[in-house]
Amino acid sequence: AQTVTQSQPEMSVQEAETVTLSCTYDTSESDYYLFWYKQPPSRQMILVIRQEAYKQQNATENRFSVNFQKAAKSFSLKISDSQLGDAAMYFCASPEGIQGAQKLVFGQGTRLTINP
Amino acid sequence: DVKVTQSSRYLVKRTGEKVFLECVQDMDHENMFWYRQDPGLGLRLIYFSYDVKMKEKGDIPEGYSVSREKKERFSLILESASTNQTSMYLCASKPSGLAGSEQFFGPGTRLTVL
């Protein structure tokens, strides 16, 4: 079975600074996607960023970017210029299963605190 | 706007009760999922459905069943609730056929079993 590991249960960062959340995964698929989801306090889980494994270029969405190391099976999330609204649980996820009906395998989550 | 709704945000039930958690999506998605979220464990898949009346067990199906009679609605049933089923339950949906498409989540139901 596929596994996704987030080794940092909690992280904190000063407002306007940069923080990196780590994630490692294990898959036997040759082509796959990786996702970072954000769950703000008492609010719905939303997608932050996704990376397709065959693309060598790291995905970027505004202040959010990934460092994708395919050989090392590492997929970290970098948040630049941290804002108070970035405080949330962050989950790394990788799909498993047949294409189109794929379930997501999630990591344990990292709780990010932003210090003003 | 994309929307997944869940019938209750908070629910308190007694041990042995039959519990129904409802999820509705308005995006005409084929796939729907039920997850359980516990601290330190992340999200774990209970059941998913890839079409009406079709269902597959996830990683932790014991003690749960599901029903999908209509495309937009996916119900999670706890036949006889137990205290170890106290948890946050998240529903999600996604379209089929696109490997990289995201799952859209509902707001969650925090269930307490006394």
PDB file of C-alpha atoms in Angstrom:
ATOM      1  CA  ALA A   1       0.000   0.000   0.000  1.00  0.00           C
ATOM      2  CA  GLN A   2       1.111   3.498  -0.740  1.00  0.00           C
ATOM      3  CA  THR A   3       2.344   5.618   2.166  1.00  0.00           C
ATOM      4  CA  VAL A   4       2.745   9.355   2.625  1.00  0.00           C
ATOM      5  CA  THR A   5       4.766  10.703   5.539  1.00  0.00           C
ATOM      6  CA  GLN A   6       4.850  14.170   7.044  1.00  0.00           C
ATOM      7  CA  SER A   7       7.485  14.194   9.760  1.00  0.00           C
ATOM      8  CA  GLN A   8       6.664  17.618  11.222  1.00  0.00           C
ATOM      9  CA  PRO A   9       3.489  17.536  13.352  1.00  0.00           C
ATOM     10  CA  GLU A  10       3.789  21.274  14.051  1.00  0.00           C
ATOM     11  CA  MET A  11       5.648  24.197  12.553  1.00  0.00           C
ATOM     12  CA  SER A  12       5.652  27.895  13.308  1.00  0.00           C
ATOM     13  CA  VAL A  13       6.962  30.876  11.385  1.00  0.00           C
ATOM     14  CA  GLN A  14       7.078  34.619  11.777  1.00  0.00           C
ATOM     15  CA  GLU A  15       4.758  36.610   9.580  1.00  0.00           C
ATOM     16  CA  ALA A  16       6.440  37.569   6.268  1.00  0.00           C
ATOM     17  CA  GLU A  17       9.074  34.833   6.632  1.00  0.00           C
ATOM     18  CA  THR A  18       9.420  31.648   4.588  1.00  0.00           C
ATOM     19  CA  VAL A  19       8.601  28.168   5.824  1.00  0.00           C
ATOM     20  CA  THR A  20       9.019  24.734   4.276  1.00  0.00           C
ATOM     21  CA  LEU A  21       6.820  21.756   5.098  1.00  0.00           C
ATOM     22  CA  SER A  22       8.231  18.357   4.273  1.00  0.00           C
ATOM     23  CA  CYS A  23       6.590  15.293   2.789  1.00  0.00           C
ATOM     24  CA  THR A  24       7.875  11.948   1.573  1.00  0.00           C
ATOM     25  CA  TYR A  25       5.896   9.316  -0.231  1.00  0.00           C
ATOM     26  CA  ASP A  26       6.205   5.842  -1.558  1.00  0.00           C
ATOM     27  CA  THR A  27       4.546   4.772  -4.787  1.00  0.00           C
ATOM     28  CA  SER A  28       5.103   2.151  -7.450  1.00  0.00           C
ATOM     29  CA  GLU A  29       3.331   4.219 -10.105  1.00  0.00           C
ATOM     30  CA  SER A  30       5.353   5.569 -13.013  1.00  0.00           C
ATOM     31  CA  ASP A  31       3.229   8.652 -13.554  1.00  0.00           C
ATOM     32  CA  TYR A  32       1.320  10.258 -10.735  1.00  0.00           C
ATOM     33  CA  TYR A  33       0.285  13.499  -9.129  1.00  0.00           C
ATOM     34  CA  LEU A  34       1.067  14.896  -5.740  1.00  0.00           C
ATOM     35  CA  PHE A  35      -1.079  17.370  -3.848  1.00  0.00           C
ATOM     36  CA  TRP A  36      -0.869  19.760  -0.930  1.00  0.00           C
ATOM     37  CA  TYR A  37      -4.159  20.544   0.791  1.00  0.00           C
ATOM     38  CA  LYS A  38      -4.841  23.191   3.395  1.00  0.00           C
ATOM     39  CA  GLN A  39      -7.435  22.942   6.164  1.00  0.00           C
ATOM     40  CA  PRO A  40      -7.932  26.281   7.958  1.00  0.00           C
ATOM     41  CA  PRO A  41      -9.440  26.159  11.460  1.00  0.00           C
ATOM     42  CA  SER A  42     -13.137  25.204  11.231  1.00  0.00           C
ATOM     43  CA  ARG A  43     -13.100  25.577   7.469  1.00  0.00           C
ATOM     44  CA  GLN A  44     -13.126  23.283   4.478  1.00  0.00           C
ATOM     45  CA  MET A  45     -10.092  21.528   3.074  1.00  0.00           C
ATOM     46  CA  ILE A  46      -8.902  23.205  -0.106  1.00  0.00           C
ATOM     47  CA  LEU A  47      -6.247  22.410  -2.679  1.00  0.00           C
ATOM     48  CA  VAL A  48      -3.097  24.522  -2.418  1.00  0.00           C
ATOM     49  CA  ILE A  49      -0.964  23.142  -5.200  1.00  0.00           C
ATOM     50  CA  ARG A  50      -0.439  20.014  -7.302  1.00  0.00           C
ATOM     51  CA  GLN A  51       2.551  18.536  -9.102  1.00  0.00           C
ATOM     52  CA  GLU A  52       2.595  16.057 -11.949  1.00  0.00           C
ATOM     53  CA  ALA A  53       5.468  13.644 -11.488  1.00  0.00           C
ATOM     54  CA  TYR A  54       6.670  13.590 -15.076  1.00  0.00           C
ATOM     55  CA  LYS A  55       7.093  17.368 -15.114  1.00  0.00           C
ATOM     56  CA  GLN A  56      10.551  18.309 -13.942  1.00  0.00           C
ATOM     57  CA  GLN A  57       9.638  21.912 -13.263  1.00  0.00           C
ATOM     58  CA  ASN A  58       8.427  22.562  -9.739  1.00  0.00           C
ATOM     59  CA  ALA A  59       4.862  23.814  -9.487  1.00  0.00           C
ATOM     60  CA  THR A  60       4.231  27.344  -8.254  1.00  0.00           C
ATOM     61  CA  GLU A  61       1.032  29.107  -7.197  1.00  0.00           C
ATOM     62  CA  ASN A  62       1.699  32.668  -6.091  1.00  0.00           C
ATOM     63  CA  ARG A  63       3.476  32.439  -2.694  1.00  0.00           C
ATOM     64  CA  PHE A  64       3.285  28.640  -2.661  1.00  0.00           C
ATOM     65  CA  SER A  65       5.818  26.461  -4.421  1.00  0.00           C
ATOM     66  CA  VAL A  66       7.013  22.885  -4.207  1.00  0.00           C
ATOM     67  CA  ASN A  67      10.404  21.260  -4.192  1.00  0.00           C
ATOM     68  CA  PHE A  68       9.797  17.972  -5.969  1.00  0.00           C
ATOM     69  CA  GLN A  69      12.625  15.441  -5.818  1.00  0.00           C
ATOM     70  CA  LYS A  70      11.346  12.415  -7.715  1.00  0.00           C
ATOM     71  CA  ALA A  71      14.294  10.115  -7.073  1.00  0.00           C
ATOM     72  CA  ALA A  72      14.173  10.833  -3.351  1.00  0.00           C
ATOM     73  CA  LYS A  73      10.353  10.680  -3.353  1.00  0.00           C
ATOM     74  CA  SER A  74      10.206  14.003  -1.588  1.00  0.00           C
ATOM     75  CA  PHE A  75       7.590  16.706  -2.105  1.00  0.00           C
ATOM     76  CA  SER A  76       7.988  19.713   0.171  1.00  0.00           C
ATOM     77  CA  LEU A  77       5.839  22.837   0.243  1.00  0.00           C
ATOM     78  CA  LYS A  78       7.428  26.261   0.539  1.00  0.00           C
ATOM     79  CA  ILE A  79       5.339  29.209   1.671  1.00  0.00           C
ATOM     80  CA  SER A  80       6.953  32.573   1.047  1.00  0.00           C
ATOM     81  CA  ASP A  81       6.005  35.839   2.746  1.00  0.00           C
ATOM     82  CA  SER A  82       3.843  33.974   5.275  1.00  0.00           C
ATOM     83  CA  GLN A  83       0.555  35.607   6.156  1.00  0.00           C
ATOM     84  CA  LEU A  84      -1.757  35.152   9.133  1.00  0.00           C
ATOM     85  CA  GLY A  85      -4.285  33.528   6.829  1.00  0.00           C
ATOM     86  CA  ASP A  86      -1.816  30.742   6.069  1.00  0.00           C
ATOM     87  CA  ALA A  87      -2.342  29.305   9.558  1.00  0.00           C
ATOM     88  CA  ALA A  88      -3.870  25.872   9.005  1.00  0.00           C
ATOM     89  CA  MET A  89      -3.321  22.131   8.918  1.00  0.00           C
ATOM     90  CA  TYR A  90      -1.468  21.163   5.772  1.00  0.00           C
ATOM     91  CA  PHE A  91      -1.772  17.712   4.270  1.00  0.00           C
ATOM     92  CA  CYS A  92       0.343  16.139   1.593  1.00  0.00           C
ATOM     93  CA  ALA A  93      -1.478  13.556  -0.548  1.00  0.00           C
ATOM     94  CA  SER A  94      -0.861  11.147  -3.362  1.00  0.00           C
ATOM     95  CA  PRO A  95      -3.471   9.280  -5.422  1.00  0.00           C
ATOM     96  CA  GLU A  96      -3.694   5.529  -5.391  1.00  0.00           C
ATOM     97  CA  GLY A  97      -5.793   3.336  -7.599  1.00  0.00           C
ATOM     98  CA  ILE A  98      -7.012   3.169 -11.143  1.00  0.00           C
ATOM     99  CA  GLN A  99      -7.040   6.354 -13.097  1.00  0.00           C
ATOM    100  CA  GLY A 100     -10.170   8.390 -12.680  1.00  0.00           C
ATOM    101  CA  ALA A 101     -11.338   6.566  -9.599  1.00  0.00           C
ATOM    102  CA  GLN A 102      -8.302   7.301  -7.549  1.00  0.00           C
ATOM    103  CA  LYS A 103      -8.466   7.649  -3.851  1.00  0.00           C
ATOM    104  CA  LEU A 104      -6.050   9.925  -2.017  1.00  0.00           C
ATOM    105  CA  VAL A 105      -3.546   8.699   0.527  1.00  0.00           C
ATOM    106  CA  PHE A 106      -2.825  11.461   3.032  1.00  0.00           C
ATOM    107  CA  GLY A 107       0.064  12.213   5.304  1.00  0.00           C
ATOM    108  CA  GLN A 108      -0.441  12.808   9.002  1.00  0.00           C
ATOM    109  CA  GLY A 109      -0.625  16.567   8.597  1.00  0.00           C
ATOM    110  CA  THR A 110       1.444  19.537   9.762  1.00  0.00           C
ATOM    111  CA  ARG A 111      -0.135  22.265  11.862  1.00  0.00           C
ATOM    112  CA  LEU A 112       1.311  25.613  10.790  1.00  0.00           C
ATOM    113  CA  THR A 113       1.193  28.580  13.156  1.00  0.00           C
ATOM    114  CA  ILE A 114       1.965  32.097  11.964  1.00  0.00           C
ATOM    115  CA  ASN A 115       3.413  34.407  14.624  1.00  0.00           C
ATOM    116  CA  PRO A 116       2.586  38.103  14.135  1.00  0.00           C
TER     117      PRO A 116
ATOM    118  CA  ASP B   1     -19.357  27.594  -7.527  1.00  0.00           C
ATOM    119  CA  VAL B   2     -18.295  24.107  -6.542  1.00  0.00           C
ATOM    120  CA  LYS B   3     -20.041  22.802  -3.479  1.00  0.00           C
ATOM    121  CA  VAL B   4     -19.980  19.787  -1.216  1.00  0.00           C
ATOM    122  CA  THR B   5     -22.302  19.937   1.760  1.00  0.00           C
ATOM    123  CA  GLN B   6     -22.659  17.692   4.776  1.00  0.00           C
ATOM    124  CA  SER B   7     -25.851  17.375   6.757  1.00  0.00           C
ATOM    125  CA  SER B   8     -24.442  18.320  10.159  1.00  0.00           C
ATOM    126  CA  ARG B   9     -21.385  20.154  11.445  1.00  0.00           C
ATOM    127  CA  TYR B  10     -21.686  18.646  14.925  1.00  0.00           C
ATOM    128  CA  LEU B  11     -23.447  15.498  16.040  1.00  0.00           C
ATOM    129  CA  VAL B  12     -23.694  13.795  19.418  1.00  0.00           C
ATOM    130  CA  LYS B  13     -24.960  10.227  19.580  1.00  0.00           C
ATOM    131  CA  ARG B  14     -25.121   7.447  22.123  1.00  0.00           C
ATOM    132  CA  THR B  15     -23.365   4.103  21.937  1.00  0.00           C
ATOM    133  CA  GLY B  16     -25.404   1.613  19.931  1.00  0.00           C
ATOM    134  CA  GLU B  17     -27.373   4.190  17.966  1.00  0.00           C
ATOM    135  CA  LYS B  18     -27.603   4.000  14.185  1.00  0.00           C
ATOM    136  CA  VAL B  19     -26.062   7.125  12.694  1.00  0.00           C
ATOM    137  CA  PHE B  20     -26.501   8.575   9.222  1.00  0.00           C
ATOM    138  CA  LEU B  21     -24.084  11.130   7.786  1.00  0.00           C
ATOM    139  CA  GLU B  22     -25.217  12.676   4.528  1.00  0.00           C
ATOM    140  CA  CYS B  23     -23.129  14.285   1.817  1.00  0.00           C
ATOM    141  CA  VAL B  24     -24.385  16.096  -1.266  1.00  0.00           C
ATOM    142  CA  GLN B  25     -22.388  17.525  -4.173  1.00  0.00           C
ATOM    143  CA  ASP B  26     -23.647  19.734  -6.945  1.00  0.00           C
ATOM    144  CA  MET B  27     -20.835  19.220  -9.454  1.00  0.00           C
ATOM    145  CA  ASP B  28     -22.120  16.072 -11.176  1.00  0.00           C
ATOM    146  CA  HIS B  29     -19.017  14.191 -10.019  1.00  0.00           C
ATOM    147  CA  GLU B  30     -18.893  10.438 -10.457  1.00  0.00           C
ATOM    148  CA  ASN B  31     -16.581   9.762  -7.530  1.00  0.00           C
ATOM    149  CA  MET B  32     -17.410  10.374  -3.893  1.00  0.00           C
ATOM    150  CA  PHE B  33     -15.436   9.563  -0.777  1.00  0.00           C
ATOM    151  CA  TRP B  34     -15.821   9.319   2.980  1.00  0.00           C
ATOM    152  CA  TYR B  35     -12.770   9.968   5.154  1.00  0.00           C
ATOM    153  CA  ARG B  36     -12.202   9.944   8.842  1.00  0.00           C
ATOM    154  CA  GLN B  37      -9.778  12.524  10.296  1.00  0.00           C
ATOM    155  CA  ASP B  38      -8.019  11.904  13.598  1.00  0.00           C
ATOM    156  CA  PRO B  39      -5.107  13.864  15.138  1.00  0.00           C
ATOM    157  CA  GLY B  40      -1.750  12.406  14.188  1.00  0.00           C
ATOM    158  CA  LEU B  41      -3.308  10.014  11.688  1.00  0.00           C
ATOM    159  CA  GLY B  42      -4.302  12.394   8.919  1.00  0.00           C
ATOM    160  CA  LEU B  43      -7.249  11.386   6.779  1.00  0.00           C
ATOM    161  CA  ARG B  44      -8.090   7.738   6.300  1.00  0.00           C
ATOM    162  CA  LEU B  45     -10.450   6.482   3.639  1.00  0.00           C
ATOM    163  CA  ILE B  46     -13.514   4.614   4.868  1.00  0.00           C
ATOM    164  CA  TYR B  47     -15.422   3.983   1.626  1.00  0.00           C
ATOM    165  CA  PHE B  48     -15.637   5.440  -1.829  1.00  0.00           C
ATOM    166  CA  SER B  49     -18.078   5.238  -4.702  1.00  0.00           C
ATOM    167  CA  TYR B  50     -17.276   5.626  -8.378  1.00  0.00           C
ATOM    168  CA  ASP B  51     -20.856   5.498  -9.636  1.00  0.00           C
ATOM    169  CA  VAL B  52     -24.421   5.240  -8.449  1.00  0.00           C
ATOM    170  CA  LYS B  53     -24.936   2.048  -6.444  1.00  0.00           C
ATOM    171  CA  MET B  54     -21.229   1.222  -6.750  1.00  0.00           C
ATOM    172  CA  LYS B  55     -18.981   1.250  -3.711  1.00  0.00           C
ATOM    173  CA  GLU B  56     -15.561   0.083  -2.656  1.00  0.00           C
ATOM    174  CA  LYS B  57     -14.036  -0.382   0.769  1.00  0.00           C
ATOM    175  CA  GLY B  58     -11.276   1.936   1.772  1.00  0.00           C
ATOM    176  CA  ASP B  59      -8.642   1.374   4.426  1.00  0.00           C
ATOM    177  CA  ILE B  60     -10.909   1.345   7.505  1.00  0.00           C
ATOM    178  CA  PRO B  61     -14.413   0.126   6.522  1.00  0.00           C
ATOM    179  CA  GLU B  62     -15.118  -1.882   9.669  1.00  0.00           C
ATOM    180  CA  GLY B  63     -18.189  -0.653  11.509  1.00  0.00           C
ATOM    181  CA  TYR B  64     -19.364   1.476   8.566  1.00  0.00           C
ATOM    182  CA  SER B  65     -21.530   1.057   5.501  1.00  0.00           C
ATOM    183  CA  VAL B  66     -22.471   3.417   2.693  1.00  0.00           C
ATOM    184  CA  SER B  67     -25.280   4.099   0.303  1.00  0.00           C
ATOM    185  CA  ARG B  68     -25.326   5.871  -3.037  1.00  0.00           C
ATOM    186  CA  GLU B  69     -28.773   5.807  -4.587  1.00  0.00           C
ATOM    187  CA  LYS B  70     -28.358   9.070  -6.492  1.00  0.00           C
ATOM    188  CA  LYS B  71     -25.293  10.539  -8.138  1.00  0.00           C
ATOM    189  CA  GLU B  72     -25.232  13.644  -5.988  1.00  0.00           C
ATOM    190  CA  ARG B  73     -25.688  11.970  -2.602  1.00  0.00           C
ATOM    191  CA  PHE B  74     -23.387   9.652  -0.653  1.00  0.00           C
ATOM    192  CA  SER B  75     -24.375   8.505   2.806  1.00  0.00           C
ATOM    193  CA  LEU B  76     -22.204   7.040   5.530  1.00  0.00           C
ATOM    194  CA  ILE B  77     -23.934   4.766   8.025  1.00  0.00           C
ATOM    195  CA  LEU B  78     -22.706   3.697  11.430  1.00  0.00           C
ATOM    196  CA  GLU B  79     -24.859   0.643  12.117  1.00  0.00           C
ATOM    197  CA  SER B  80     -24.176   0.647  15.851  1.00  0.00           C
ATOM    198  CA  ALA B  81     -22.118   3.625  16.959  1.00  0.00           C
ATOM    199  CA  SER B  82     -19.240   3.037  19.332  1.00  0.00           C
ATOM    200  CA  THR B  83     -17.052   5.465  21.269  1.00  0.00           C
ATOM    201  CA  ASN B  84     -14.048   4.714  19.045  1.00  0.00           C
ATOM    202  CA  GLN B  85     -15.987   6.169  16.138  1.00  0.00           C
ATOM    203  CA  THR B  86     -15.835   9.610  17.727  1.00  0.00           C
ATOM    204  CA  SER B  87     -14.045  11.579  15.041  1.00  0.00           C
ATOM    205  CA  MET B  88     -14.242  14.191  12.277  1.00  0.00           C
ATOM    206  CA  TYR B  89     -15.823  12.817   9.107  1.00  0.00           C
ATOM    207  CA  LEU B  90     -15.063  14.419   5.769  1.00  0.00           C
ATOM    208  CA  CYS B  91     -16.853  13.841   2.494  1.00  0.00           C
ATOM    209  CA  ALA B  92     -15.247  14.604  -0.864  1.00  0.00           C
ATOM    210  CA  SER B  93     -16.021  14.319  -4.547  1.00  0.00           C
ATOM    211  CA  LYS B  94     -14.076  14.414  -7.801  1.00  0.00           C
ATOM    212  CA  PRO B  95     -14.764  13.848 -11.463  1.00  0.00           C
ATOM    213  CA  SER B  96     -13.641  10.608 -13.068  1.00  0.00           C
ATOM    214  CA  GLY B  97     -11.268  10.308 -15.998  1.00  0.00           C
ATOM    215  CA  LEU B  98      -8.781  12.935 -14.871  1.00  0.00           C
ATOM    216  CA  ALA B  99      -5.902  11.606 -12.845  1.00  0.00           C
ATOM    217  CA  GLY B 100      -4.762  14.976 -11.594  1.00  0.00           C
ATOM    218  CA  SER B 101      -8.123  16.440 -10.735  1.00  0.00           C
ATOM    219  CA  GLU B 102      -8.541  17.605  -7.180  1.00  0.00           C
ATOM    220  CA  GLN B 103     -10.980  16.292  -4.646  1.00  0.00           C
ATOM    221  CA  PHE B 104     -13.478  18.829  -3.324  1.00  0.00           C
ATOM    222  CA  PHE B 105     -14.246  18.526   0.357  1.00  0.00           C
ATOM    223  CA  GLY B 106     -17.257  19.230   2.501  1.00  0.00           C
ATOM    224  CA  PRO B 107     -16.985  21.161   5.781  1.00  0.00           C
ATOM    225  CA  GLY B 108     -16.879  17.986   7.881  1.00  0.00           C
ATOM    226  CA  THR B 109     -19.068  16.493  10.581  1.00  0.00           C
ATOM    227  CA  ARG B 110     -17.622  16.246  14.063  1.00  0.00           C
ATOM    228  CA  LEU B 111     -19.254  13.198  15.602  1.00  0.00           C
ATOM    229  CA  THR B 112     -19.129  12.460  19.309  1.00  0.00           C
ATOM    230  CA  VAL B 113     -20.333   9.071  20.525  1.00  0.00           C
ATOM    231  CA  LEU B 114     -21.044   8.947  24.253  1.00  0.00           C
TER     232      LEU B 114
END
